[in-house]
């Protein structure tokens, strides 16, 4: 049975992501790693007039009676803009079914545009149980219908009886984009425990700016960056209800450390502070939800007898350095010295 989407496709000739009439052919994209990538790849193929590739993204239920009819349906297309939402998923009998909302604005060669919105269903068969030929994620069905809304408002919030579609987290997306833009190549490409790069740990922080003001919620995003022999680095982004997402920078003291006879293996004679600087990442850091602090622990060598620890307290809507401990002795013992302490009264 043909869906309303397939009917709309034949009538309009949908080409996603084209911004002008063949003015600049988009770069080749064939990505089948997730549901959204398949939809993007489908319309990339159509926009490049690679209709055989576009036809192949569909499963057993095709969008037209035959390939020639499918290709002919795009003759009048000039350009199409698209908004793709987050996918919901559900497992069943060796397969995962994805449902993803889509809104498009299709423009024909006469310059007439129309908005359509609806949902796609895609199927991914468990790769372990397949036999040749291998079948990647494919589109099972779709239903796009005309919408009177503007493109930015037309994206469906749900898709009928399909699994719930996750709400778009704008702050998380902004933090992830900022991290990947700045550190996507500088940080390790694989995170511990199989997590993807750019997949942060998120903390919600409730606080009152003042006793006479209502409670607010801030959010802290901790991104893994790199792993060495005994130290792991993290990068943090922060947002609250009145600010966009910003990267946190952390104050650290510049230390003046002196050893007896200049021997770092000998007795520590002096630990002093000669200034301050900021760093964009913390070592072996984590957020303590009970004490509202970010605590870092930088091991200077593997046994951990020499190290530095910073404590950053969340107060008045921001993190501030309140304590810094240094163990400068390479003596096989853990005996830190507090060199900054704003936790106690003077």
mmCIF file of C-alpha atoms in Angstrom:
data_model
loop_
_atom_site.group_PDB
_atom_site.id
_atom_site.type_symbol
_atom_site.label_atom_id
_atom_site.label_comp_id
_atom_site.label_asym_id
_atom_site.label_seq_id
_atom_site.Cartn_x
_atom_site.Cartn_y
_atom_site.Cartn_z
ATOM 1 C CA UNK A 1 0.000 0.000 0.000
ATOM 2 C CA UNK A 2 1.363 3.413 -0.958
ATOM 3 C CA UNK A 3 1.470 6.045 1.779
ATOM 4 C CA UNK A 4 0.561 9.715 1.600
ATOM 5 C CA UNK A 5 4.272 10.470 1.618
ATOM 6 C CA UNK A 6 4.872 8.584 -1.603
ATOM 7 C CA UNK A 7 1.970 10.391 -3.249
ATOM 8 C CA UNK A 8 3.369 13.754 -2.173
ATOM 9 C CA UNK A 9 6.814 12.753 -3.413
ATOM 10 C CA UNK A 10 5.580 11.930 -6.900
ATOM 11 C CA UNK A 11 3.628 15.177 -7.123
ATOM 12 C CA UNK A 12 6.266 17.577 -5.836
ATOM 13 C CA UNK A 13 9.623 15.892 -6.432
ATOM 14 C CA UNK A 14 11.338 16.372 -3.088
ATOM 15 C CA UNK A 15 15.004 17.286 -2.997
ATOM 16 C CA UNK A 16 16.271 17.993 0.495
ATOM 17 C CA UNK A 17 19.044 20.397 1.330
ATOM 18 C CA UNK A 18 19.211 22.060 -2.099
ATOM 19 C CA UNK A 19 19.439 25.821 -1.597
ATOM 20 C CA UNK A 20 19.555 26.897 -5.247
ATOM 21 C CA UNK A 21 18.763 25.388 -8.597
ATOM 22 C CA UNK A 22 21.746 23.188 -9.286
ATOM 23 C CA UNK A 23 23.983 26.174 -8.543
ATOM 24 C CA UNK A 24 26.345 24.048 -6.496
ATOM 25 C CA UNK A 25 26.069 20.292 -6.421
ATOM 26 C CA UNK A 26 26.361 19.033 -2.838
ATOM 27 C CA UNK A 27 29.232 16.797 -1.802
ATOM 28 C CA UNK A 28 28.534 13.072 -2.044
ATOM 29 C CA UNK A 29 26.963 11.664 1.139
ATOM 30 C CA UNK A 30 26.174 7.979 1.685
ATOM 31 C CA UNK A 31 25.852 7.483 5.449
ATOM 32 C CA UNK A 32 23.751 4.638 6.847
ATOM 33 C CA UNK A 33 24.958 4.743 10.447
ATOM 34 C CA UNK A 34 21.628 5.924 11.888
ATOM 35 C CA UNK A 35 18.107 6.835 10.834
ATOM 36 C CA UNK A 36 18.722 10.557 10.374
ATOM 37 C CA UNK A 37 21.844 9.853 8.306
ATOM 38 C CA UNK A 38 19.859 7.610 5.950
ATOM 39 C CA UNK A 39 17.259 10.331 5.387
ATOM 40 C CA UNK A 40 19.976 12.903 4.730
ATOM 41 C CA UNK A 41 21.692 10.507 2.335
ATOM 42 C CA UNK A 42 18.442 9.793 0.496
ATOM 43 C CA UNK A 43 17.930 13.419 -0.389
ATOM 44 C CA UNK A 44 21.585 13.981 -1.046
ATOM 45 C CA UNK A 45 21.282 11.333 -3.754
ATOM 46 C CA UNK A 46 18.182 12.973 -5.180
ATOM 47 C CA UNK A 47 19.773 16.412 -5.112
ATOM 48 C CA UNK A 48 22.732 14.987 -7.071
ATOM 49 C CA UNK A 49 20.301 13.259 -9.468
ATOM 50 C CA UNK A 50 21.599 9.848 -8.412
ATOM 51 C CA UNK A 51 18.186 8.262 -8.413
ATOM 52 C CA UNK A 52 19.362 4.650 -8.385
ATOM 53 C CA UNK A 53 21.143 5.342 -5.100
ATOM 54 C CA UNK A 54 18.060 7.096 -3.762
ATOM 55 C CA UNK A 55 15.890 4.128 -4.772
ATOM 56 C CA UNK A 56 18.201 1.784 -2.865
ATOM 57 C CA UNK A 57 17.583 3.518 0.486
ATOM 58 C CA UNK A 58 14.073 2.053 0.481
ATOM 59 C CA UNK A 59 13.270 -1.459 1.618
ATOM 60 C CA UNK A 60 10.661 -3.801 0.160
ATOM 61 C CA UNK A 61 8.043 -1.051 -0.044
ATOM 62 C CA UNK A 62 9.167 1.326 -2.750
ATOM 63 C CA UNK A 63 8.025 4.962 -3.148
ATOM 64 C CA UNK A 64 6.718 4.441 -6.701
ATOM 65 C CA UNK A 65 5.465 1.605 -8.907
ATOM 66 C CA UNK A 66 8.829 1.375 -10.667
ATOM 67 C CA UNK A 67 12.197 3.119 -10.834
ATOM 68 C CA UNK A 68 11.395 5.161 -13.967
ATOM 69 C CA UNK A 69 8.302 6.649 -12.308
ATOM 70 C CA UNK A 70 10.348 7.416 -9.208
ATOM 71 C CA UNK A 71 13.020 9.321 -11.162
ATOM 72 C CA UNK A 72 10.457 11.172 -13.303
ATOM 73 C CA UNK A 73 8.788 12.525 -10.147
ATOM 74 C CA UNK A 74 11.732 14.868 -9.531
ATOM 75 C CA UNK A 75 11.865 16.597 -12.914
ATOM 76 C CA UNK A 76 10.190 19.786 -11.667
ATOM 77 C CA UNK A 77 12.102 20.193 -8.442
ATOM 78 C CA UNK A 78 14.160 23.305 -7.819
ATOM 79 C CA UNK A 79 15.165 23.059 -4.130
ATOM 80 C CA UNK A 80 13.984 21.776 -0.770
ATOM 81 C CA UNK A 81 14.850 22.778 2.784
ATOM 82 C CA UNK A 82 14.438 20.221 5.560
ATOM 83 C CA UNK A 83 14.313 19.900 9.313
ATOM 84 C CA UNK A 84 14.973 16.432 10.749
ATOM 85 C CA UNK A 85 14.081 15.586 14.344
ATOM 86 C CA UNK A 86 15.369 13.011 16.790
ATOM 87 C CA UNK A 87 14.548 9.349 16.173
ATOM 88 C CA UNK A 88 12.594 7.063 18.460
ATOM 89 C CA UNK A 89 13.416 3.347 18.352
ATOM 90 C CA UNK A 90 11.882 0.000 19.258
ATOM 91 C CA UNK A 91 13.249 -3.538 18.951
ATOM 92 C CA UNK A 92 11.250 -6.404 17.491
ATOM 93 C CA UNK A 93 12.188 -9.925 16.272
ATOM 94 C CA UNK A 94 15.808 -9.333 15.366
ATOM 95 C CA UNK A 95 15.255 -5.821 14.051
ATOM 96 C CA UNK A 96 15.234 -2.257 15.331
ATOM 97 C CA UNK A 97 12.560 0.064 13.974
ATOM 98 C CA UNK A 98 13.227 3.798 13.972
ATOM 99 C CA UNK A 99 10.629 6.532 13.680
ATOM 100 C CA UNK A 100 11.868 9.994 12.823
ATOM 101 C CA UNK A 101 9.924 13.248 12.228
ATOM 102 C CA UNK A 102 10.682 15.381 9.187
ATOM 103 C CA UNK A 103 9.449 18.747 7.902
ATOM 104 C CA UNK A 104 10.341 20.068 4.468
ATOM 105 C CA UNK A 105 9.732 23.073 2.262
ATOM 106 C CA UNK A 106 9.728 22.064 -1.401
ATOM 107 C CA UNK A 107 10.189 24.719 -4.092
ATOM 108 C CA UNK A 108 9.397 24.004 -7.738
ATOM 109 C CA UNK A 109 11.046 25.585 -10.775
ATOM 110 C CA UNK A 110 8.444 28.358 -10.827
ATOM 111 C CA UNK A 111 9.518 29.389 -7.323
ATOM 112 C CA UNK A 112 6.410 28.096 -5.571
ATOM 113 C CA UNK A 113 7.095 26.549 -2.182
ATOM 114 C CA UNK A 114 5.042 24.322 0.069
ATOM 115 C CA UNK A 115 5.657 22.808 3.491
ATOM 116 C CA UNK A 116 5.137 19.113 4.175
ATOM 117 C CA UNK A 117 5.566 17.325 7.491
ATOM 118 C CA UNK A 118 5.333 13.783 8.768
ATOM 119 C CA UNK A 119 7.316 10.743 9.821
ATOM 120 C CA UNK A 120 9.524 8.041 8.362
ATOM 121 C CA UNK A 121 9.880 4.504 9.649
ATOM 122 C CA UNK A 122 13.190 2.747 9.051
ATOM 123 C CA UNK A 123 14.331 -0.796 9.811
ATOM 124 C CA UNK A 124 17.721 -2.108 10.834
ATOM 125 C CA UNK A 125 18.099 -5.890 10.757
ATOM 126 C CA UNK A 126 20.553 -7.334 13.286
ATOM 127 C CA UNK A 127 23.834 -7.656 11.374
ATOM 128 C CA UNK A 128 24.830 -10.811 13.286
ATOM 129 C CA UNK A 129 21.931 -12.852 11.934
ATOM 130 C CA UNK A 130 22.128 -11.711 8.304
ATOM 131 C CA UNK A 131 23.396 -13.730 5.367
ATOM 132 C CA UNK A 132 24.588 -12.236 2.071
ATOM 133 C CA UNK A 133 23.604 -9.903 0.581
ATOM 134 C CA UNK A 134 23.909 -7.630 3.635
ATOM 135 C CA UNK A 135 21.049 -5.201 4.216
ATOM 136 C CA UNK A 136 21.839 -1.865 5.961
ATOM 137 C CA UNK A 137 19.258 0.445 7.529
ATOM 138 C CA UNK A 138 16.465 1.020 5.016
ATOM 139 C CA UNK A 139 13.307 3.094 4.836
ATOM 140 C CA UNK A 140 10.178 1.010 5.381
ATOM 141 C CA UNK A 141 7.527 3.680 4.959
ATOM 142 C CA UNK A 142 6.833 7.385 5.221
ATOM 143 C CA UNK A 143 3.934 9.788 5.409
ATOM 144 C CA UNK A 144 4.405 13.508 4.685
ATOM 145 C CA UNK A 145 1.311 15.649 4.344
ATOM 146 C CA UNK A 146 0.852 19.365 3.548
ATOM 147 C CA UNK A 147 1.234 21.742 6.500
ATOM 148 C CA UNK A 148 0.074 25.346 6.911
ATOM 149 C CA UNK A 149 2.879 26.061 9.378
ATOM 150 C CA UNK A 150 6.227 27.626 8.650
ATOM 151 C CA UNK A 151 9.043 25.142 8.153
ATOM 152 C CA UNK A 152 10.602 25.839 11.562
ATOM 153 C CA UNK A 153 7.325 25.070 13.328
ATOM 154 C CA UNK A 154 6.063 22.144 11.254
ATOM 155 C CA UNK A 155 8.199 19.337 12.700
ATOM 156 C CA UNK A 156 5.864 16.764 14.352
ATOM 157 C CA UNK A 157 6.230 16.207 18.104
ATOM 158 C CA UNK A 158 5.135 12.576 17.790
ATOM 159 C CA UNK A 159 4.465 9.962 15.133
ATOM 160 C CA UNK A 160 1.175 8.206 15.780
ATOM 161 C CA UNK A 161 1.494 4.900 17.613
ATOM 162 C CA UNK A 162 5.244 4.745 17.146
ATOM 163 C CA UNK A 163 7.665 4.815 20.096
ATOM 164 C CA UNK A 164 7.997 8.238 21.782
ATOM 165 C CA UNK A 165 10.402 10.534 19.989
ATOM 166 C CA UNK A 166 13.007 12.079 22.289
ATOM 167 C CA UNK A 167 12.597 15.798 22.841
ATOM 168 C CA UNK A 168 15.287 17.889 21.241
ATOM 169 C CA UNK A 169 17.727 19.175 23.841
ATOM 170 C CA UNK A 170 18.860 22.495 22.410
ATOM 171 C CA UNK A 171 21.398 23.221 25.166
ATOM 172 C CA UNK A 172 22.946 19.761 24.872
ATOM 173 C CA UNK A 173 23.148 20.103 21.099
ATOM 174 C CA UNK A 174 24.784 23.511 21.431
ATOM 175 C CA UNK A 175 27.334 22.221 23.942
ATOM 176 C CA UNK A 176 28.108 19.198 21.754
ATOM 177 C CA UNK A 177 28.549 21.325 18.621
ATOM 178 C CA UNK A 178 30.839 23.747 20.469
ATOM 179 C CA UNK A 179 32.947 20.910 21.873
ATOM 180 C CA UNK A 180 33.292 19.106 18.559
ATOM 181 C CA UNK A 181 34.129 22.318 16.710
ATOM 182 C CA UNK A 182 36.927 23.166 19.161
ATOM 183 C CA UNK A 183 38.156 19.730 20.243
ATOM 184 C CA UNK A 184 36.780 17.185 17.770
ATOM 185 C CA UNK A 185 40.237 16.602 16.321
ATOM 186 C CA UNK A 186 42.367 17.533 19.341
ATOM 187 C CA UNK A 187 40.801 15.033 21.763
ATOM 188 C CA UNK A 188 40.890 11.229 21.610
ATOM 189 C CA UNK A 189 38.440 9.779 19.110
ATOM 190 C CA UNK A 190 37.364 6.978 21.458
ATOM 191 C CA UNK A 191 36.051 7.540 24.978
ATOM 192 C CA UNK A 192 36.115 4.995 27.838
ATOM 193 C CA UNK A 193 33.404 2.343 28.124
ATOM 194 C CA UNK A 194 32.541 2.614 24.445
ATOM 195 C CA UNK A 195 31.075 6.110 24.685
ATOM 196 C CA UNK A 196 31.227 8.265 21.589
ATOM 197 C CA UNK A 197 33.301 11.414 21.500
ATOM 198 C CA UNK A 198 31.015 14.355 22.193
ATOM 199 C CA UNK A 199 28.705 12.331 24.447
ATOM 200 C CA UNK A 200 28.882 14.251 27.756
ATOM 201 C CA UNK A 201 27.833 13.544 31.304
ATOM 202 C CA UNK A 202 25.137 16.106 32.139
ATOM 203 C CA UNK A 203 24.387 17.527 35.581
ATOM 204 C CA UNK A 204 21.427 19.705 36.584
ATOM 205 C CA UNK A 205 22.236 22.232 39.326
ATOM 206 C CA UNK A 206 19.375 23.858 41.241
ATOM 207 C CA UNK A 207 20.195 27.039 43.117
ATOM 208 C CA UNK A 208 18.798 30.380 44.291
ATOM 209 C CA UNK A 209 20.713 33.487 43.167
ATOM 210 C CA UNK A 210 19.486 35.201 46.341
ATOM 211 C CA UNK A 211 17.164 34.392 49.228
ATOM 212 C CA UNK A 212 14.412 36.579 47.802
ATOM 213 C CA UNK A 213 14.689 35.204 44.264
ATOM 214 C CA UNK A 214 13.115 32.073 42.758
ATOM 215 C CA UNK A 215 15.097 28.894 42.243
ATOM 216 C CA UNK A 216 16.944 28.462 38.961
ATOM 217 C CA UNK A 217 18.432 25.468 37.203
ATOM 218 C CA UNK A 218 21.854 25.488 35.607
ATOM 219 C CA UNK A 219 23.380 22.677 33.567
ATOM 220 C CA UNK A 220 26.925 21.348 33.526
ATOM 221 C CA UNK A 221 28.255 19.307 30.584
ATOM 222 C CA UNK A 222 31.411 17.235 31.148
ATOM 223 C CA UNK A 223 33.122 15.968 27.986
ATOM 224 C CA UNK A 224 35.871 13.366 27.997
ATOM 225 C CA UNK A 225 38.919 14.600 26.082
ATOM 226 C CA UNK A 226 41.932 12.333 26.508
ATOM 227 C CA UNK A 227 43.328 9.391 28.437
ATOM 228 C CA UNK A 228 46.993 8.918 29.327
ATOM 229 C CA UNK A 229 48.680 6.295 31.495
ATOM 230 C CA UNK A 230 47.203 7.564 34.755
ATOM 231 C CA UNK A 231 45.446 10.854 33.962
ATOM 232 C CA UNK A 232 42.201 11.555 32.143
ATOM 233 C CA UNK A 233 41.272 15.054 30.983
ATOM 234 C CA UNK A 234 37.813 16.602 30.764
ATOM 235 C CA UNK A 235 36.382 19.764 29.243
ATOM 236 C CA UNK A 236 33.335 21.461 30.747
ATOM 237 C CA UNK A 237 30.531 23.599 29.324
ATOM 238 C CA UNK A 238 27.925 25.421 31.384
ATOM 239 C CA UNK A 239 24.545 27.070 30.847
ATOM 240 C CA UNK A 240 21.705 28.545 32.842
ATOM 241 C CA UNK A 241 18.279 29.875 31.914
ATOM 242 C CA UNK A 242 19.586 33.335 31.021
ATOM 243 C CA UNK A 243 22.813 32.469 29.199
ATOM 244 C CA UNK A 244 23.870 30.556 26.145
ATOM 245 C CA UNK A 245 26.182 27.580 26.544
ATOM 246 C CA UNK A 246 29.724 28.665 27.430
ATOM 247 C CA UNK A 247 32.932 26.775 27.995
ATOM 248 C CA UNK A 248 34.325 26.925 31.524
ATOM 249 C CA UNK A 249 37.878 28.082 32.134
ATOM 250 C CA UNK A 250 39.512 27.179 35.450
ATOM 251 C CA UNK A 251 41.929 29.219 37.537
ATOM 252 C CA UNK A 252 45.066 27.420 38.707
ATOM 253 C CA UNK A 253 48.041 28.841 40.627
ATOM 254 C CA UNK A 254 51.517 29.048 39.179
ATOM 255 C CA UNK A 255 53.660 27.328 41.799
ATOM 256 C CA UNK A 256 57.124 28.074 43.057
ATOM 257 C CA UNK A 257 58.423 24.744 44.425
ATOM 258 C CA UNK A 258 61.884 24.441 45.933
ATOM 259 C CA UNK A 259 63.652 21.266 46.992
ATOM 260 C CA UNK A 260 66.598 20.731 49.264
ATOM 261 C CA UNK A 261 69.784 20.937 47.186
ATOM 262 C CA UNK A 262 67.587 21.274 44.085
ATOM 263 C CA UNK A 263 66.845 17.546 44.177
ATOM 264 C CA UNK A 264 63.196 16.794 43.369
ATOM 265 C CA UNK A 265 63.574 13.445 45.137
ATOM 266 C CA UNK A 266 64.618 15.251 48.294
ATOM 267 C CA UNK A 267 62.835 17.266 50.956
ATOM 268 C CA UNK A 268 60.396 19.995 49.918
ATOM 269 C CA UNK A 269 61.582 23.297 51.375
ATOM 270 C CA UNK A 270 58.997 25.693 49.952
ATOM 271 C CA UNK A 271 55.714 25.720 48.019
ATOM 272 C CA UNK A 272 54.535 29.180 47.043
ATOM 273 C CA UNK A 273 52.256 30.900 44.551
ATOM 274 C CA UNK A 274 53.726 33.370 42.081
ATOM 275 C CA UNK A 275 50.621 34.056 40.009
ATOM 276 C CA UNK A 276 47.545 32.557 38.410
ATOM 277 C CA UNK A 277 46.559 31.309 34.973
ATOM 278 C CA UNK A 278 43.553 29.594 33.437
ATOM 279 C CA UNK A 279 43.240 26.178 31.838
ATOM 280 C CA UNK A 280 40.563 24.822 29.543
ATOM 281 C CA UNK A 281 40.608 21.266 30.886
ATOM 282 C CA UNK A 282 40.829 19.497 34.229
ATOM 283 C CA UNK A 283 42.539 16.226 35.100
ATOM 284 C CA UNK A 284 40.709 13.291 36.709
ATOM 285 C CA UNK A 285 37.816 15.645 37.416
ATOM 286 C CA UNK A 286 34.250 15.074 38.485
ATOM 287 C CA UNK A 287 31.280 17.014 39.781
ATOM 288 C CA UNK A 288 30.218 16.409 43.409
ATOM 289 C CA UNK A 289 26.446 16.933 43.401
ATOM 290 C CA UNK A 290 26.216 17.020 47.203
ATOM 291 C CA UNK A 291 28.822 19.735 47.691
ATOM 292 C CA UNK A 292 28.268 21.554 44.380
ATOM 293 C CA UNK A 293 31.949 21.334 43.528
ATOM 294 C CA UNK A 294 34.097 20.291 40.609
ATOM 295 C CA UNK A 295 37.176 18.535 41.979
ATOM 296 C CA UNK A 296 40.278 17.719 39.959
ATOM 297 C CA UNK A 297 43.179 15.445 40.886
ATOM 298 C CA UNK A 298 46.300 15.685 38.723
ATOM 299 C CA UNK A 299 48.782 12.888 39.356
ATOM 300 C CA UNK A 300 52.358 13.977 38.671
ATOM 301 C CA UNK A 301 53.419 10.360 38.407
ATOM 302 C CA UNK A 302 51.694 7.002 38.402
ATOM 303 C CA UNK A 303 52.088 6.050 42.060
ATOM 304 C CA UNK A 304 50.163 9.187 42.999
ATOM 305 C CA UNK A 305 52.465 10.400 45.764
ATOM 306 C CA UNK A 306 52.994 13.748 44.005
ATOM 307 C CA UNK A 307 49.918 15.558 42.773
ATOM 308 C CA UNK A 308 47.784 18.679 42.779
ATOM 309 C CA UNK A 309 44.075 18.999 43.570
ATOM 310 C CA UNK A 310 41.704 21.845 42.764
ATOM 311 C CA UNK A 311 38.248 22.420 44.207
ATOM 312 C CA UNK A 312 35.855 24.733 42.358
ATOM 313 C CA UNK A 313 32.690 25.693 44.248
ATOM 314 C CA UNK A 314 29.456 26.645 42.509
ATOM 315 C CA UNK A 315 28.062 29.798 44.088
ATOM 316 C CA UNK A 316 26.213 32.860 42.792
ATOM 317 C CA UNK A 317 25.718 31.110 39.471
ATOM 318 C CA UNK A 318 29.396 30.405 38.711
ATOM 319 C CA UNK A 319 32.304 28.137 39.651
ATOM 320 C CA UNK A 320 35.203 29.635 41.616
ATOM 321 C CA UNK A 321 38.473 28.166 42.882
ATOM 322 C CA UNK A 322 38.194 27.805 46.672
ATOM 323 C CA UNK A 323 40.898 25.280 47.518
ATOM 324 C CA UNK A 324 44.134 24.038 46.010
ATOM 325 C CA UNK A 325 46.257 21.284 47.526
ATOM 326 C CA UNK A 326 49.743 20.310 46.432
ATOM 327 C CA UNK A 327 51.806 17.239 47.253
ATOM 328 C CA UNK A 328 55.177 18.142 45.794
ATOM 329 C CA UNK A 329 57.186 15.376 47.466
ATOM 330 C CA UNK A 330 58.160 12.272 45.523
ATOM 331 C CA UNK A 331 58.479 10.236 48.707
ATOM 332 C CA UNK A 332 56.026 7.401 48.147
ATOM 333 C CA UNK A 333 53.506 8.918 50.585
ATOM 334 C CA UNK A 334 50.366 10.973 50.116
ATOM 335 C CA UNK A 335 50.863 14.141 52.170
ATOM 336 C CA UNK A 336 49.318 17.173 50.409
ATOM 337 C CA UNK A 337 49.691 20.767 51.581
ATOM 338 C CA UNK A 338 46.859 23.263 51.204
ATOM 339 C CA UNK A 339 48.141 26.365 49.433
ATOM 340 C CA UNK A 340 44.762 28.046 48.773
ATOM 341 C CA UNK A 341 41.837 27.875 51.185
ATOM 342 C CA UNK A 342 38.750 30.050 50.825
ATOM 343 C CA UNK A 343 36.581 27.504 52.599
ATOM 344 C CA UNK A 344 37.445 28.884 56.038
ATOM 345 C CA UNK A 345 37.363 32.368 57.498
ATOM 346 C CA UNK A 346 40.667 34.304 57.656
#
